[in-house]
XYZ file of C-alpha atoms in Angstrom:
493
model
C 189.818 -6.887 60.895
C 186.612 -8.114 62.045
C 188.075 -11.160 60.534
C 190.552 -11.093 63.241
C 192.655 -11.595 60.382
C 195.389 -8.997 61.564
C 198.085 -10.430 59.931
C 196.599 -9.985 56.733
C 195.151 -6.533 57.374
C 198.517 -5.223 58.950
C 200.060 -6.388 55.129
C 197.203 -4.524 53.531
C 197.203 -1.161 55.291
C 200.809 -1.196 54.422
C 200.519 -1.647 50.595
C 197.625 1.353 51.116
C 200.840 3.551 52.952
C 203.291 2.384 50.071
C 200.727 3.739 47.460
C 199.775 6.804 49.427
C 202.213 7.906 52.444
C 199.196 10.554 53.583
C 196.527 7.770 53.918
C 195.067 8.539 57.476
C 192.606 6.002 57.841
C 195.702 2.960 56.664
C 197.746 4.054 59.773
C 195.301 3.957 62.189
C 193.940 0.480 60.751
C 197.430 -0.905 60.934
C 197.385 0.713 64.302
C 194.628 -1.156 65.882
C 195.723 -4.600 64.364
C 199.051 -4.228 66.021
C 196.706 -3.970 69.050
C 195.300 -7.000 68.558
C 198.138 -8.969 68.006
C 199.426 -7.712 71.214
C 202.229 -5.199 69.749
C 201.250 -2.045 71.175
C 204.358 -0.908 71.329
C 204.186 -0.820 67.117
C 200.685 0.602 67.296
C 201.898 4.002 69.009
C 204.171 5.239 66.081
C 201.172 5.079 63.550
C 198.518 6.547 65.503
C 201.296 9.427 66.048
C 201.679 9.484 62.401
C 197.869 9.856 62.242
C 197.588 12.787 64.522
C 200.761 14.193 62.750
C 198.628 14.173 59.802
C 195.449 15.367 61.135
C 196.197 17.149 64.209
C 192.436 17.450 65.126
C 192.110 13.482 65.295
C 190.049 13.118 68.398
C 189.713 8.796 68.054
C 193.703 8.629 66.980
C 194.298 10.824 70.032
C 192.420 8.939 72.420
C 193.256 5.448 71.387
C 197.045 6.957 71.444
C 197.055 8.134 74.688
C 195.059 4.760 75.956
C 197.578 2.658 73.998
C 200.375 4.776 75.925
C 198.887 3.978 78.628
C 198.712 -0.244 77.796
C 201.996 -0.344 77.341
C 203.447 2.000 80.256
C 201.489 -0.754 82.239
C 203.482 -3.746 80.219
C 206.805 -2.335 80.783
C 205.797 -1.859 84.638
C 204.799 -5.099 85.353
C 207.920 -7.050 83.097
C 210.574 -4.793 85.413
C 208.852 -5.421 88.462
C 209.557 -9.623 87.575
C 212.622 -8.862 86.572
C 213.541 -7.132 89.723
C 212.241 -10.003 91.650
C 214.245 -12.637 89.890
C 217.226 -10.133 90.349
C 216.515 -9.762 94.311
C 216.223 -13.870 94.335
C 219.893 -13.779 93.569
C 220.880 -11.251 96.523
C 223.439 -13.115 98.445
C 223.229 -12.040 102.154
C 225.843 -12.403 104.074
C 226.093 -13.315 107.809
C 228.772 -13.087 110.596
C 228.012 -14.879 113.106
C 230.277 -15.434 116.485
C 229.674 -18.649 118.519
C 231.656 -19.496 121.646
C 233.960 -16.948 119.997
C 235.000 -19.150 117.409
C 235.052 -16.275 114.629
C 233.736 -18.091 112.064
C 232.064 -16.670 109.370
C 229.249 -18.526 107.176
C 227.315 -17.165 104.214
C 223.776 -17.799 103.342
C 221.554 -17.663 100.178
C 218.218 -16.578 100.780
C 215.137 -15.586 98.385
C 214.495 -12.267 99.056
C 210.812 -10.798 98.101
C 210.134 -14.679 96.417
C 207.425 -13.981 94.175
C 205.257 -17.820 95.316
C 202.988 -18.982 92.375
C 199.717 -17.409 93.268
C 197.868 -21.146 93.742
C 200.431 -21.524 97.172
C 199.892 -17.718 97.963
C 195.834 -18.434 98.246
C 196.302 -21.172 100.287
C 198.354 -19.493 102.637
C 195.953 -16.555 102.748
C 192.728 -18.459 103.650
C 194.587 -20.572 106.187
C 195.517 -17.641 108.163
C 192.010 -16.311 107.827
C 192.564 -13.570 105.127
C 190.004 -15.179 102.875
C 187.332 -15.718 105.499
C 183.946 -16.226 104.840
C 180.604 -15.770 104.159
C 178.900 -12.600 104.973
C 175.500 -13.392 106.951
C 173.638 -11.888 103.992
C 174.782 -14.503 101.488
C 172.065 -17.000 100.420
C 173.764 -18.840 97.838
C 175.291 -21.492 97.004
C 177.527 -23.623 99.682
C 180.373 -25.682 98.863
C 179.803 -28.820 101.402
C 182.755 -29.271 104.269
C 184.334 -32.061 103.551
C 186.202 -31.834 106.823
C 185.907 -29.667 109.667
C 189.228 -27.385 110.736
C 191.705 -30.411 112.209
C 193.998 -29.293 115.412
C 196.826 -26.629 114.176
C 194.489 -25.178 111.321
C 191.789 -22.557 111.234
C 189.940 -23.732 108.161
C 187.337 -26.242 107.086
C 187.868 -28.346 103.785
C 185.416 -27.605 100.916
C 184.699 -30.529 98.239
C 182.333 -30.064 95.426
C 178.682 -31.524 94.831
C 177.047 -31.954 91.944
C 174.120 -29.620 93.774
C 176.491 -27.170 94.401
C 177.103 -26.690 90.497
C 173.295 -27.153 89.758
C 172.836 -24.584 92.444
C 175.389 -22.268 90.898
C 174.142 -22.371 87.388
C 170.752 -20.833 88.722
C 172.660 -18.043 90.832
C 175.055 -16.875 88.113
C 171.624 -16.487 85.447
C 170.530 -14.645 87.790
C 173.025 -12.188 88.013
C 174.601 -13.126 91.320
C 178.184 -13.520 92.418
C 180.083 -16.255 94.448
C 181.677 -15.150 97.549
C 185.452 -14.529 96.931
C 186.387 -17.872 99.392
C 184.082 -19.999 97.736
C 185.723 -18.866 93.644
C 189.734 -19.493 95.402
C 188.363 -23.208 96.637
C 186.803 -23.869 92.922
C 189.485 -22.773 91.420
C 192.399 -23.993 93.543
C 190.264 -27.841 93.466
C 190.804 -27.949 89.733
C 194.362 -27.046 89.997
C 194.668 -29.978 92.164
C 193.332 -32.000 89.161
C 195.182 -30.619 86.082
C 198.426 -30.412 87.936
C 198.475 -34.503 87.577
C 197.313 -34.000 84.022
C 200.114 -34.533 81.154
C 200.446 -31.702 78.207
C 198.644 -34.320 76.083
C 195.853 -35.847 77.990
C 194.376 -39.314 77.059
C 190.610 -38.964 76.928
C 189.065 -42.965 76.420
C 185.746 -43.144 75.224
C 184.783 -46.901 76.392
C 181.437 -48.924 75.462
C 178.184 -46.714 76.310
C 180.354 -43.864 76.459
C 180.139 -40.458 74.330
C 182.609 -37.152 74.081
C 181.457 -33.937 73.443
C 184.247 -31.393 71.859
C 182.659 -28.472 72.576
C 184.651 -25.100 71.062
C 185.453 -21.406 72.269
C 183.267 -20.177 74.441
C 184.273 -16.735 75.039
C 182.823 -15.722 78.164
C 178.857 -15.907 76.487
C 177.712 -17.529 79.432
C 173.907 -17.615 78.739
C 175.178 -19.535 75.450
C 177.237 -21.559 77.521
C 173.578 -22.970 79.575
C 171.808 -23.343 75.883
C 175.108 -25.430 75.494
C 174.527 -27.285 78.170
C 171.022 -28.095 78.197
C 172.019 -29.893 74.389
C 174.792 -32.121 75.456
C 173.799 -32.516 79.134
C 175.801 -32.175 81.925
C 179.183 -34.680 82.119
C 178.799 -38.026 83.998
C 180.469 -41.412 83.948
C 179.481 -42.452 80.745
C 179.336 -38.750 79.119
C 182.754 -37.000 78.655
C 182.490 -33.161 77.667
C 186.117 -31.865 76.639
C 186.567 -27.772 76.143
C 188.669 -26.711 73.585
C 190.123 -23.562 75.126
C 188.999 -19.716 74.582
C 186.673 -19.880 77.693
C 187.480 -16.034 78.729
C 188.020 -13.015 77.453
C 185.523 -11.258 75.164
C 182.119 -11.993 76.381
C 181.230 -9.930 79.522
C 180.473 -13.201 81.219
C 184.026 -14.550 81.260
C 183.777 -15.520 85.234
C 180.784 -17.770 85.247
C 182.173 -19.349 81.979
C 185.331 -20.506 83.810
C 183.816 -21.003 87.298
C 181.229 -23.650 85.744
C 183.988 -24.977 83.730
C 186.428 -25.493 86.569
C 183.572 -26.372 89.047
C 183.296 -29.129 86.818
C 186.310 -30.566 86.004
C 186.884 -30.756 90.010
C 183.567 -32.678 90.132
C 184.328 -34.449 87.385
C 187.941 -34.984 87.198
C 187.897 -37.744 84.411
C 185.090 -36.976 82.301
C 185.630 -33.224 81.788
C 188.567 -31.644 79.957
C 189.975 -28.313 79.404
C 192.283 -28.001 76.616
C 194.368 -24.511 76.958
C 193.462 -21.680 74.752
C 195.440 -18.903 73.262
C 192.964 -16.402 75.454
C 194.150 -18.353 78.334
C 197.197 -16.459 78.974
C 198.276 -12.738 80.945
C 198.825 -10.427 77.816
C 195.703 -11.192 76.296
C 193.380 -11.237 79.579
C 195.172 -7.779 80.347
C 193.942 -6.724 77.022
C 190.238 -8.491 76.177
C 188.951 -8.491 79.727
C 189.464 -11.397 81.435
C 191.627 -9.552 83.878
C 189.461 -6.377 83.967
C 186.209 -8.003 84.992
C 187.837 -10.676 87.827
C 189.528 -7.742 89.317
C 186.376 -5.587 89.497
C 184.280 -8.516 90.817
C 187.176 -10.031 92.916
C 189.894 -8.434 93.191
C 193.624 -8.391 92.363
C 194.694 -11.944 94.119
C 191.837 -13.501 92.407
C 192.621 -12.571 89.153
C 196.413 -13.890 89.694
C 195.172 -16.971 90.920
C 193.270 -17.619 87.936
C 196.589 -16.294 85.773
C 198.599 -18.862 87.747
C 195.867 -22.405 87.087
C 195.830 -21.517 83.343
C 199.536 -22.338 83.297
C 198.260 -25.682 84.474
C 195.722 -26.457 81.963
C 197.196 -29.098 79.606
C 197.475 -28.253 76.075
C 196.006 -31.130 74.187
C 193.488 -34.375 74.346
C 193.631 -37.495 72.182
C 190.038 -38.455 72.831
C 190.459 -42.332 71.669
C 187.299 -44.849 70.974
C 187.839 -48.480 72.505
C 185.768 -50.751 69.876
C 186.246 -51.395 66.675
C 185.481 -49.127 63.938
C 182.234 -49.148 62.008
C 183.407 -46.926 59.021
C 186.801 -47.366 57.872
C 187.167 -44.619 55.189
C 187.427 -40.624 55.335
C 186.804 -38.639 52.640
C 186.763 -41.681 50.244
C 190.228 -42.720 51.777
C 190.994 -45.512 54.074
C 190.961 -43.622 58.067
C 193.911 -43.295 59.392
C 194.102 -45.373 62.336
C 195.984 -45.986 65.583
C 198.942 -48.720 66.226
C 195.844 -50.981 67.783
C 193.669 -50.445 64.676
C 191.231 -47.584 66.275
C 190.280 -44.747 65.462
C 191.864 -41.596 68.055
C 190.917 -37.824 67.324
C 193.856 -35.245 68.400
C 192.260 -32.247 70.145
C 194.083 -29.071 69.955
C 193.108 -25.522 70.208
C 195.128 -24.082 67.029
C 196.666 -26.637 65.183
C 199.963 -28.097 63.791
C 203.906 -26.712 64.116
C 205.887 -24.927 61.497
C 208.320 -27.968 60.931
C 207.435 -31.678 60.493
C 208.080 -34.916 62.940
C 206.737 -33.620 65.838
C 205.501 -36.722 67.447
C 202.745 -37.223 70.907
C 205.778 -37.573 72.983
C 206.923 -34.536 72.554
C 203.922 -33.048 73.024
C 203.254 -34.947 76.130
C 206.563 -33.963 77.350
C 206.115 -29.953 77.219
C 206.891 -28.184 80.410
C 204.093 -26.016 80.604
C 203.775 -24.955 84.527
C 204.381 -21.503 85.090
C 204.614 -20.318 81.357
C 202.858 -18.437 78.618
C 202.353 -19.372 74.990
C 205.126 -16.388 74.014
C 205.285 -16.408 69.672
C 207.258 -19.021 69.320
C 207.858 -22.464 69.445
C 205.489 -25.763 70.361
C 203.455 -24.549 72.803
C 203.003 -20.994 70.849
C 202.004 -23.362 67.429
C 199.263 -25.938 69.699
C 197.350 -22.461 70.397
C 198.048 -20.297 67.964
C 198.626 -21.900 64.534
C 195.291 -22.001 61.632
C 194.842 -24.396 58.388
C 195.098 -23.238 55.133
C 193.808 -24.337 51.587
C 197.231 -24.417 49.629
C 200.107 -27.092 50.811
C 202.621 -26.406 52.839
C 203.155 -23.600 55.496
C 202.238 -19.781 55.118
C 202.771 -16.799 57.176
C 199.932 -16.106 59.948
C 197.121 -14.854 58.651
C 196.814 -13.635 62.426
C 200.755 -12.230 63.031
C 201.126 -14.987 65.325
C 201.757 -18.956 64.823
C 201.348 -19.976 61.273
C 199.342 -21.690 58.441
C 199.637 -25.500 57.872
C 198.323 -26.929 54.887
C 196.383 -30.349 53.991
C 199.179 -32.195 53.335
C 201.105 -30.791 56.666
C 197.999 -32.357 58.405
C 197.882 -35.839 56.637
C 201.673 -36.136 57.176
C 201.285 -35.542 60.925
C 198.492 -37.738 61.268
C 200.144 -40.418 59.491
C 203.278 -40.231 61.277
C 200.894 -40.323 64.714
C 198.383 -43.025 64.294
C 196.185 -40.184 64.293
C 192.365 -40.206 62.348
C 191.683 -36.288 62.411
C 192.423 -32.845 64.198
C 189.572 -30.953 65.943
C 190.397 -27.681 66.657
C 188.871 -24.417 67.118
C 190.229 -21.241 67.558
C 188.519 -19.827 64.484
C 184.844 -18.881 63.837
C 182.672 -20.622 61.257
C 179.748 -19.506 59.987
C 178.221 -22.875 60.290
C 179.977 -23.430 63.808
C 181.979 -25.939 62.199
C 184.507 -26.590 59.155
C 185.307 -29.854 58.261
C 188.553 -29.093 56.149
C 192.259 -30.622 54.642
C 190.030 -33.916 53.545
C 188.392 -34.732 56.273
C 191.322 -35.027 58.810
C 190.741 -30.873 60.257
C 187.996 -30.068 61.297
C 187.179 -26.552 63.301
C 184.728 -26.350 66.033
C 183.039 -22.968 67.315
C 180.819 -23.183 70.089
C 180.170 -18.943 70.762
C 177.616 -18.417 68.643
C 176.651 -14.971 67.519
C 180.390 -14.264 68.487
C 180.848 -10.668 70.008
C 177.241 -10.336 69.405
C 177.879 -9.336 65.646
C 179.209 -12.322 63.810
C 175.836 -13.769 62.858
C 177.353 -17.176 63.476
C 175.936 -21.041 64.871
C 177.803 -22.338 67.548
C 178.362 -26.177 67.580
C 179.323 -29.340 69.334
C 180.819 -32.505 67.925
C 180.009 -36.161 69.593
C 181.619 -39.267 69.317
C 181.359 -42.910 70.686
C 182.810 -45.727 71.083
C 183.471 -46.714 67.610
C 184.709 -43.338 66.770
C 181.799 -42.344 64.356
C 181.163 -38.077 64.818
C 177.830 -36.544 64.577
C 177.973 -32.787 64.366
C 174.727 -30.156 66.030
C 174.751 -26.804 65.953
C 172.416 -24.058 67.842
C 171.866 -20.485 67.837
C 172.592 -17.634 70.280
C 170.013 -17.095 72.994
C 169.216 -13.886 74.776
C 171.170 -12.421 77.724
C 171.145 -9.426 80.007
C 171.973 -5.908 78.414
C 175.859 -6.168 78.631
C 177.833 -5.126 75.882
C 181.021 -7.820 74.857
C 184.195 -6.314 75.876
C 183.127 -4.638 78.751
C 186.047 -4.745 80.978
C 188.342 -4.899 78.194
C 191.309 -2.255 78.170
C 190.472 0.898 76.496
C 192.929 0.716 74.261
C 190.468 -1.764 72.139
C 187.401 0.143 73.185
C 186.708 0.140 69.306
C 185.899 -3.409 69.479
C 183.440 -2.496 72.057
């Protein structure tokens, strides 16, 4: 379990039930992996077994009734949606009686039109519902790019690199953004990804270097260490994030402010790959959406919800010279149509059924939708390697497992040198596996404050060669992981 290996725990705990029907402790382990995987509804029939079998379970009875509670919430919030899309349909009809001509016409109209919560924002700070600073603030200020033009109330905000510098310092120590100034961050990066494809093309050009840089998981004070290794992203100094920025650490905000904050500044050399923590059902369950709604509220936290729909959900980070190594792993590299060498970024990994080509990863409609358990978008963030060949069930319950020769076949049929992908935590911070062509990058180090883990970056230039670094965790303020998360996983507190 600590693991996070659910899938196989869930298998184990029920071999320990087949063996021994009256094994307490197997029910409520299967009980909280269901959790995890985001099944709570299969999670509430074996803590009941639990208490069934020891009445005077106080943890079964507690994590029952919070687990009631999770998924009470779930079912509200899917019937609310549905009734919107329902009331979208209503067809309202109007009579209408010009110069007495008794016609009669009939109209369509949206009723209660849930608007993507990126247009709601907008709407809400134009008509001064987001307004301003209080005269206490002393922070930060986003610079006015434009002062409020005839028929609008509101300024424009750009970005500046000394705004980010200036933010760094005010989230270490401690302080928050005002609510206006985390909508404008947020809603200038959605102006950038929303002209990104689903497969972004990342060039790495003459002087140039990339930094993959792994989960991150809300360890902000990690996140600076980070930093202050690879240095901050400029023209010749790309920095791509390979999804997992929220959720877990206690400092999930800052993580994704800075991240976003940067991307707007630096709409070319900064990219954020999409993450299978990017997405509702597991921000309503490993506090993402806990902690933005206690430090800003319900619309902020949709907002957020809405832009990670946007994030693409891969980078081909491709070198422009020549190569100056042409073997991997004692083979000969595979290498793009033009002879180069081209790295496929991805948070989790392959597909469960071969020929999926770029294009159809390029092509993926991801606006407005979450990853679901199924199908290509499900596999880019969910899906691990494996050691044997071929394709295995999950070790997670979600996605599956793609074998070395599943990962040389892709990459031949793409042009494509290696994988990097995270995802996964590595002792080392990094995993080069399936002969050189997967490799796993971790950048949370000390994950969850327990796992004893390095974090790491990869770099490459021009030519395509890779150096790897890794660091160690640093100290940070006395905040427990998982603080906001729901208290249905309070055990992973």
């Amino acid at each position: 379990m600590k693991l996070e290996e659910n899938g196989y725990a869930i298998e184990d705990a029920t071999r320990a039930i087949e063996l021994d029907p009256k094994y307490v402790k197997a029910y409520y382990r299967r009980a909280l992996c269901q959790l995890s995987v985001l099944r709570p509804q299969l999670a509430i029939p074996d803590f009941k077994m639990c208490l069934s079998l020891e009445p005077a379970n106080k943890l079964a009875k507690t994590q029952l009734d919070a687990t009631t509670k999770l998924l009470r919430r779930i079912q509200f919030e899917a019937v609310s949606r549905r009734l919107l899309i329902a009331r979208d349909f209503l067809v309202v009809c109007v009579v209408s009686d010009p110069k007495n001509d008794r016609s009669l016409s009939f109209k369509a109209i949206a009723v209660g039109d849930e608007k993507p919560a990126a247009i709601r924002c907008r709407e809400i700070i134009e008509e001064g519902g987001c307004d301003h600073l209080d005269k206490t603030y002393a922070g930060p200020k986003l610079p006015i790019v434009a002062e409020a033009a005839a028929g609008k109330r509101q300024p424009t905000y750009g970005i500046s690199k000394e705004f980010v510098e200036e933010m760094l310092e005010w989230f270490k120590s401690g302080k928050q953004l005002p609510k206006r100034f985390v909508w404008e961050i947020v809603l200038g990066c959605n102006d950038v990804l929303k002209k990104e494809a689903s497969l972004v093309e990342m060039p790495v050009r003459e002087g140039m270097t990339c930094d993959i840089i792994g989960d991150t998981h809300g360890q902000f004070y990690d996140l600076l260490n980070l930093l202050s290794m690879t240095g901050p992203p400029s023209d010749t100094h790309c920095l791509l994030f390979n999804g997992d920025f929220v959720d877990r650490g206690s400092w999930s905000l800052e993580v994704i402010l800075t991240l976003m904050a940067y991307k707007w500044l630096y709409p070319q050399s900064v990219g954020l790959n999409r993450g299978n923590h990017e997405a509702k059902d597991m921000n309503k369950v490993y506090g993402f959406e806990g902690e933005v709604k206690h430090k800003h509220g319900e619309q902020t936290y949709n907002l957020f919800a809405d832009v990670f729909t946007s994030l693409p959900l891969s980078t081909m980070v491709s070198p422009s010279l020549p190569p100056k190594t042409t073997t991997t792993w004692g083979r000969p590299s595979i290498l793009s149509p033009e002879g180069l060498k081209r790295y496929f970024v991805v948070h989790g990994g392959l597909f469960s059924r071969d020929g999926v080509t770029l294009d159809e990863i390029r092509s993926i409609d991801r606006f407005g939708r979450q990853p679901g358990q199924e199908g290509l978008m499900c596999e880019l963030l969910w899906t691990d390697p494996q050691e044997l060949p071929g394709r295995g069930p999950s070790k997670r319950g979600v996605g599956i497992a793609f074998g070395p020769d599943v990962t040389r076949s892709w990459c031949e049929l793409n042009g494509v040198t290696g994988i990097y992908r995270s995802h996964e935590v590595r002792q080392g911070g990094y995993a080069v596996e399936h002969d050189g062509l997967c490799t796993t990058v971790f950048s949370a180090p000390n994950y969850v404050d327990q796992g004893n883990n390095l974090g790491a970056y990869v770099r490459i230039d021009a030519n395509g060669e890779v150096d790897y670094h890794t660091f160690k965790a640093v100290p940070h303020p006395p905040m427990k992981p998982m603080a906001y998360a729901s208290p249905a996983l309070g055990m992973f507190g």
